[in-house]
CSV table of C-alpha atoms in Angstrom, one decimal:
chain,number,residue,atom,x,y,z
A,112,MET,CA,89.9,86.2,138.0
A,113,ALA,CA,93.4,86.1,139.4
A,114,ARG,CA,92.0,86.6,142.9
A,115,GLU,CA,89.5,83.8,142.4
A,116,ALA,CA,92.4,81.5,141.5
A,117,GLY,CA,94.4,82.7,144.5
A,118,VAL,CA,97.3,84.0,142.5
A,119,SER,CA,99.0,87.4,142.2
A,120,THR,CA,97.6,89.9,139.7
A,121,GLU,CA,101.2,90.3,138.6
A,122,ARG,CA,100.6,87.3,136.3
A,123,ILE,CA,97.8,89.0,134.4
A,124,PRO,CA,100.1,90.9,132.0
A,125,GLN,CA,101.7,87.6,130.9
A,126,LEU,CA,98.2,86.2,130.5
A,127,LYS,CA,97.1,89.1,128.3
A,128,THR,CA,100.2,88.6,126.1
A,129,LEU,CA,99.4,84.9,125.6
A,130,LEU,CA,95.7,85.7,124.8
A,131,LEU,CA,96.9,88.1,122.1
A,132,ALA,CA,99.1,85.3,120.7
A,133,ALA,CA,96.0,83.1,120.6
A,134,ALA,CA,94.0,85.7,118.9
A,135,GLN,CA,96.7,86.3,116.3
A,136,ALA,CA,97.0,82.6,115.6
A,137,ALA,CA,93.2,82.3,115.1
A,138,ALA,CA,93.0,85.4,112.9
A,139,THR,CA,95.8,84.0,110.7
A,140,GLU,CA,94.2,80.5,110.5
A,141,ALA,CA,90.8,82.0,109.7
A,142,GLY,CA,92.2,84.4,107.1
A,143,LEU,CA,90.7,87.5,108.7
A,144,HIS,CA,93.2,89.7,107.0
A,145,GLY,CA,93.0,92.8,109.1
A,146,ASN,CA,89.3,92.2,110.1
A,147,SER,CA,90.1,91.2,113.7
A,148,GLY,CA,90.7,93.2,116.8
A,149,ILE,CA,91.2,93.2,120.6
A,150,LEU,CA,90.0,95.0,123.7
A,151,ALA,CA,92.9,95.6,126.1
A,152,ASP,CA,93.4,97.8,129.1
A,153,THR,CA,96.5,99.7,130.1
A,154,THR,CA,96.5,98.4,133.7
A,155,TYR,CA,97.4,94.9,132.8
A,156,GLY,CA,97.4,94.8,129.0
A,157,GLN,CA,100.0,97.5,128.1
A,158,ALA,CA,102.5,94.9,126.7
A,159,ALA,CA,99.8,93.5,124.5
A,160,LEU,CA,98.7,96.9,123.4
A,161,ASN,CA,102.3,97.8,122.5
A,162,ALA,CA,102.7,94.6,120.5
A,163,ILE,CA,99.6,95.0,118.4
A,164,THR,CA,99.6,98.7,117.8
A,165,GLY,CA,100.5,99.5,114.2
A,166,GLN,CA,99.7,96.0,113.0
A,167,GLY,CA,96.4,96.8,111.3
A,168,TRP,CA,94.2,95.5,114.1
A,169,TRP,CA,91.1,97.2,115.5
A,170,ILE,CA,92.1,98.1,119.1
A,171,GLY,CA,89.7,99.1,121.8
A,172,ARG,CA,90.8,100.4,125.2
A,173,PRO,CA,88.5,100.5,128.2
A,174,VAL,CA,88.4,103.8,130.1
A,175,GLU,CA,85.8,102.9,132.8
A,176,LEU,CA,86.6,101.8,136.3
A,177,PRO,CA,85.6,98.1,136.2
A,178,SER,CA,82.0,97.5,137.5
A,179,SER,CA,81.6,101.1,138.5
A,180,ARG,CA,78.0,102.4,138.9
A,181,PRO,CA,77.7,105.3,138.8
A,182,LEU,CA,80.2,105.3,136.0
A,183,ARG,CA,83.8,106.4,136.9
A,184,LEU,CA,86.9,106.6,134.7
A,185,GLU,CA,89.8,104.4,135.8
A,186,HIS,CA,92.5,106.9,135.1
A,187,GLY,CA,90.9,110.3,135.6
A,188,ASN,CA,90.0,113.0,133.2
A,189,ILE,CA,89.3,111.8,129.6
A,190,GLY,CA,91.2,114.6,128.0
A,191,SER,CA,94.4,114.0,129.9
A,192,GLN,CA,94.2,110.3,129.0
A,193,LEU,CA,93.7,110.7,125.3
A,194,ILE,CA,96.5,113.2,124.7
A,195,ASP,CA,98.9,110.3,124.8
A,196,TRP,CA,96.9,107.7,123.0
A,197,PRO,CA,97.7,106.5,119.4
A,198,GLN,CA,95.0,107.7,117.1
A,199,GLU,CA,94.1,104.2,116.1
A,200,HIS,CA,93.0,103.2,119.6
A,201,VAL,CA,89.3,103.3,120.1
A,202,VAL,CA,87.9,104.5,123.5
A,203,LYS,CA,85.7,101.8,124.9
A,204,CYS,CA,83.3,103.0,127.7
A,205,LEU,CA,81.0,100.6,129.5
A,206,VAL,CA,78.0,102.0,131.3
A,207,PHE,CA,75.5,100.1,133.4
A,208,TYR,CA,72.3,102.0,132.6
A,209,HIS,CA,68.6,101.5,132.9
A,210,PRO,CA,65.8,103.8,131.8
A,211,GLN,CA,64.2,103.4,135.2
A,212,ASP,CA,67.3,104.4,137.2
A,213,ALA,CA,66.8,107.2,139.7
A,214,GLU,CA,67.0,110.6,138.1
A,215,ALA,CA,70.1,111.6,140.1
A,216,LEU,CA,72.0,108.5,138.9
A,217,ARG,CA,70.9,109.0,135.3
A,218,ARG,CA,72.0,112.6,135.4
A,219,GLU,CA,75.4,111.8,136.9
A,220,GLN,CA,76.1,109.1,134.4
A,221,ASP,CA,74.8,111.2,131.5
A,222,GLU,CA,77.2,114.1,132.4
A,223,LEU,CA,80.2,111.8,132.3
A,224,ILE,CA,79.2,110.0,129.1
A,225,VAL,CA,78.7,113.4,127.4
A,226,ASP,CA,82.2,114.5,128.7
A,227,VAL,CA,83.8,111.3,127.3
A,228,TYR,CA,82.1,111.9,124.0
A,229,ARG,CA,83.2,115.5,123.8
A,230,GLY,CA,86.7,114.4,124.7
A,231,CYS,CA,86.7,111.9,121.9
A,232,CYS,CA,85.4,114.5,119.4
A,233,LYS,CA,88.2,116.9,120.5
A,234,SER,CA,91.0,114.3,120.2
A,235,GLY,CA,89.7,112.6,117.1
A,236,HIS,CA,89.5,109.2,118.7
A,237,GLU,CA,86.6,106.9,118.0
A,238,LEU,CA,84.2,106.0,120.8
A,239,LEU,CA,82.6,102.7,121.5
A,240,LEU,CA,79.7,102.9,124.0
A,241,GLU,CA,78.9,99.6,125.7
A,242,VAL,CA,75.5,99.4,127.4
A,243,ILE,CA,74.5,96.7,129.9
A,244,LEU,CA,71.4,96.7,131.9
A,245,PRO,CA,72.4,96.6,135.6
A,246,GLU,CA,71.7,93.9,138.1
A,247,GLY,CA,69.0,94.7,140.5
A,248,HIS,CA,66.4,95.8,137.9
A,249,ALA,CA,63.6,93.3,137.4
A,250,ASP,CA,62.8,94.7,134.0
A,251,LYS,CA,65.3,93.1,131.6
A,252,ASP,CA,63.2,93.6,128.5
A,253,GLU,CA,65.3,94.2,125.4
A,254,SER,CA,63.3,97.4,124.6
A,255,ASN,CA,65.3,99.0,127.4
A,256,TYR,CA,68.4,99.0,125.2
A,257,LEU,CA,66.5,100.9,122.5
A,258,GLN,CA,65.4,103.4,125.0
A,259,VAL,CA,68.9,103.9,126.3
A,260,MET,CA,70.3,104.4,122.7
A,261,GLU,CA,67.5,106.9,122.0
A,262,HIS,CA,68.3,108.7,125.2
A,263,PHE,CA,72.0,109.2,124.4
A,264,TYR,CA,71.2,110.2,120.9
A,265,ARG,CA,68.9,112.9,122.2
A,266,LEU,CA,71.7,114.1,124.5
A,267,GLY,CA,73.8,114.6,121.4
A,268,VAL,CA,76.1,111.6,122.0
A,269,LEU,CA,76.9,109.9,118.7
A,270,PRO,CA,79.2,106.9,119.4
A,271,ASP,CA,81.2,105.6,116.5
A,272,TRP,CA,80.4,102.1,117.8
A,273,TRP,CA,77.8,100.6,120.0
A,274,LYS,CA,78.3,97.4,122.0
A,275,LEU,CA,75.1,95.6,122.9
A,276,PRO,CA,74.1,92.1,124.0
A,277,PRO,CA,72.4,89.6,121.6
A,278,LEU,CA,68.9,90.8,120.7
A,279,SER,CA,66.0,89.4,118.8
A,280,ALA,CA,65.9,89.9,115.1
A,281,ALA,CA,63.0,92.4,115.5
A,282,ASN,CA,64.9,94.5,118.0
A,283,TRP,CA,68.0,94.4,115.8
A,284,GLN,CA,65.9,95.9,113.1
A,285,LYS,CA,64.8,98.7,115.5
A,286,VAL,CA,68.4,99.3,116.5
A,287,GLY,CA,69.2,99.8,112.8
A,288,GLU,CA,66.3,102.2,112.4
A,289,LEU,CA,67.6,104.2,115.4
A,290,ILE,CA,71.1,104.5,114.0
A,291,GLU,CA,69.8,105.4,110.5
A,292,THR,CA,67.6,108.1,112.0
A,293,HIS,CA,70.2,109.7,114.3
A,294,ASP,CA,73.6,108.8,113.0
A,295,PRO,CA,73.9,107.2,109.6
A,296,PHE,CA,77.7,107.7,109.8
A,297,CYS,CA,77.9,105.3,112.8
A,298,ARG,CA,80.5,102.6,112.2
A,299,GLY,CA,78.3,99.8,113.6
A,300,VAL,CA,77.5,97.6,116.5
A,301,LEU,CA,79.5,94.8,118.2
A,302,ILE,CA,77.7,92.0,120.0
A,303,LEU,CA,78.9,91.6,123.6
A,304,GLY,CA,78.9,88.2,125.3
A,305,LEU,CA,78.2,88.5,129.0
A,306,ASP,CA,80.3,85.3,129.5
A,307,SER,CA,77.5,83.4,127.7
A,308,PRO,CA,77.9,79.8,126.5
A,309,GLN,CA,79.0,79.4,122.8
A,310,GLU,CA,75.6,78.0,121.8
A,311,THR,CA,73.9,81.0,123.2
A,312,LEU,CA,76.1,83.3,121.2
A,313,LYS,CA,75.5,81.2,118.1
A,314,ALA,CA,71.8,81.8,118.5
A,315,GLY,CA,72.5,85.5,119.0
A,316,PHE,CA,74.6,85.5,115.8
A,317,ALA,CA,71.7,83.9,113.9
A,318,ALA,CA,69.2,86.5,115.2
A,319,ALA,CA,71.6,89.3,113.9
A,320,ALA,CA,72.2,87.7,110.5
A,321,ASP,CA,70.2,90.3,108.6
A,322,ALA,CA,71.2,93.3,110.8
A,323,HIS,CA,73.7,95.0,108.6
A,324,TRP,CA,74.7,97.5,111.3
A,325,VAL,CA,76.0,94.6,113.4
A,326,LYS,CA,79.7,94.3,112.3
A,327,GLY,CA,81.1,91.7,114.7
A,328,PHE,CA,81.4,90.4,118.2
A,329,ALA,CA,83.5,91.1,121.3
A,330,VAL,CA,83.0,88.2,123.6
A,331,GLY,CA,86.3,87.8,125.4
A,332,ARG,CA,85.3,85.8,128.4
A,333,THR,CA,83.4,83.3,126.4
A,334,ILE,CA,86.6,82.7,124.4
A,335,PHE,CA,89.2,82.8,127.1
A,336,GLY,CA,87.5,82.7,130.5
A,337,THR,CA,87.7,79.0,131.4
A,338,SER,CA,91.1,78.5,129.9
A,339,SER,CA,92.5,81.5,131.7
A,340,ARG,CA,91.4,80.2,135.0
A,341,LEU,CA,93.0,76.9,134.3
A,342,TRP,CA,96.2,78.6,133.4
A,343,LEU,CA,96.2,80.8,136.5
A,344,GLN,CA,95.7,77.7,138.6
A,345,GLY,CA,98.6,75.9,136.9
A,346,GLU,CA,96.4,73.2,135.3
A,347,ILE,CA,97.5,74.0,131.8
A,348,ASP,CA,100.7,75.5,130.4
A,349,ASP,CA,101.3,78.5,128.0
A,350,ALA,CA,101.0,76.3,124.9
A,351,GLY,CA,97.8,74.7,126.2
A,352,LEU,CA,96.2,78.1,126.9
A,353,VAL,CA,97.0,79.5,123.5
A,354,GLU,CA,95.7,76.4,121.7
A,355,GLN,CA,92.5,76.2,123.7
A,356,VAL,CA,91.7,79.9,123.3
A,357,LYS,CA,92.6,79.8,119.6
A,358,GLN,CA,90.2,76.9,119.0
A,359,LYS,CA,87.3,78.6,120.9
A,360,TYR,CA,87.9,81.8,118.8
A,361,LEU,CA,87.9,79.8,115.6
A,362,THR,CA,84.6,78.1,116.7
A,363,LEU,CA,82.9,81.4,117.1
A,364,ILE,CA,84.3,82.7,113.8
A,365,GLY,CA,82.8,79.6,112.3
A,366,PHE,CA,79.4,80.4,113.8
A,367,TRP,CA,79.6,84.0,112.6
A,368,ARG,CA,80.5,82.9,109.1
A,369,GLN,CA,77.6,80.4,109.1
A,370,TYR,CA,75.2,83.3,109.2
A,371,ARG,CA,77.5,85.9,107.5
A,372,PRO,CA,79.1,84.2,104.6
A,373,GLN,CA,82.3,85.8,103.4
A,374,PRO,CA,82.9,88.5,102.3
A,375,ALA,CA,79.8,89.9,104.2
A,376,SER,CA,81.6,89.1,107.5
A,377,LYS,CA,83.4,92.4,108.3
A,378,THR,CA,85.1,91.9,111.6
A,379,SER,CA,85.3,90.0,114.8
A,380,ARG,CA,86.8,91.1,118.1
A,381,SER,CA,88.2,89.1,121.0
């Protein structure tokens, strides 16, 4: 995003801190009372992580090298990473995966996911496994997500959390059945955004209204993408960024609560 705006990546840590301030303001205004959270990396978001750790927020930290396929970890061996992590931090691992991938690619990614899972089991950290169908595959049917979940369960990988795109109501029911069959102690599913428009996510929230395993949403770029670009380009100031992001987050919280009236709404992530 910084490169697209033609500015130094040195500005990103400040951006992450401002985005945290916006999320905190929205959470306070919405009365989330500990039911909010963030995803933040250590490369650019360490200051934000330091500020929010210990404050009762759900905190997810990505470990994957961005956009890597086959999957690679950004900072090397998972065990050596987790030894210094606070226990409250959740390992977030994104894998671009398709059931029709070449066998060698599937095997390579499987081995690393299993290694990450075992590392989390050993350290006691929770694992959020995010699955996105890769570009380049013509078959984008939602059933592929069910196949991928089933595949990882059969490998013995039991993520504490799943992160999946919006699905149909029928497929959310099937997701629930998979979880109940293989891991009834799973914490739940977060809906990812794929930089989708707000109205698209609203429809996704509606489809998941009766899916009790779906606990919240993690749709950062939908909330902060446009405003962050404007800030990086110098078109809005710090206060403008915080206000715009806060309002977008509040809008999505409103959509969520429209289909999950309180207190059924458990959590939302930014």
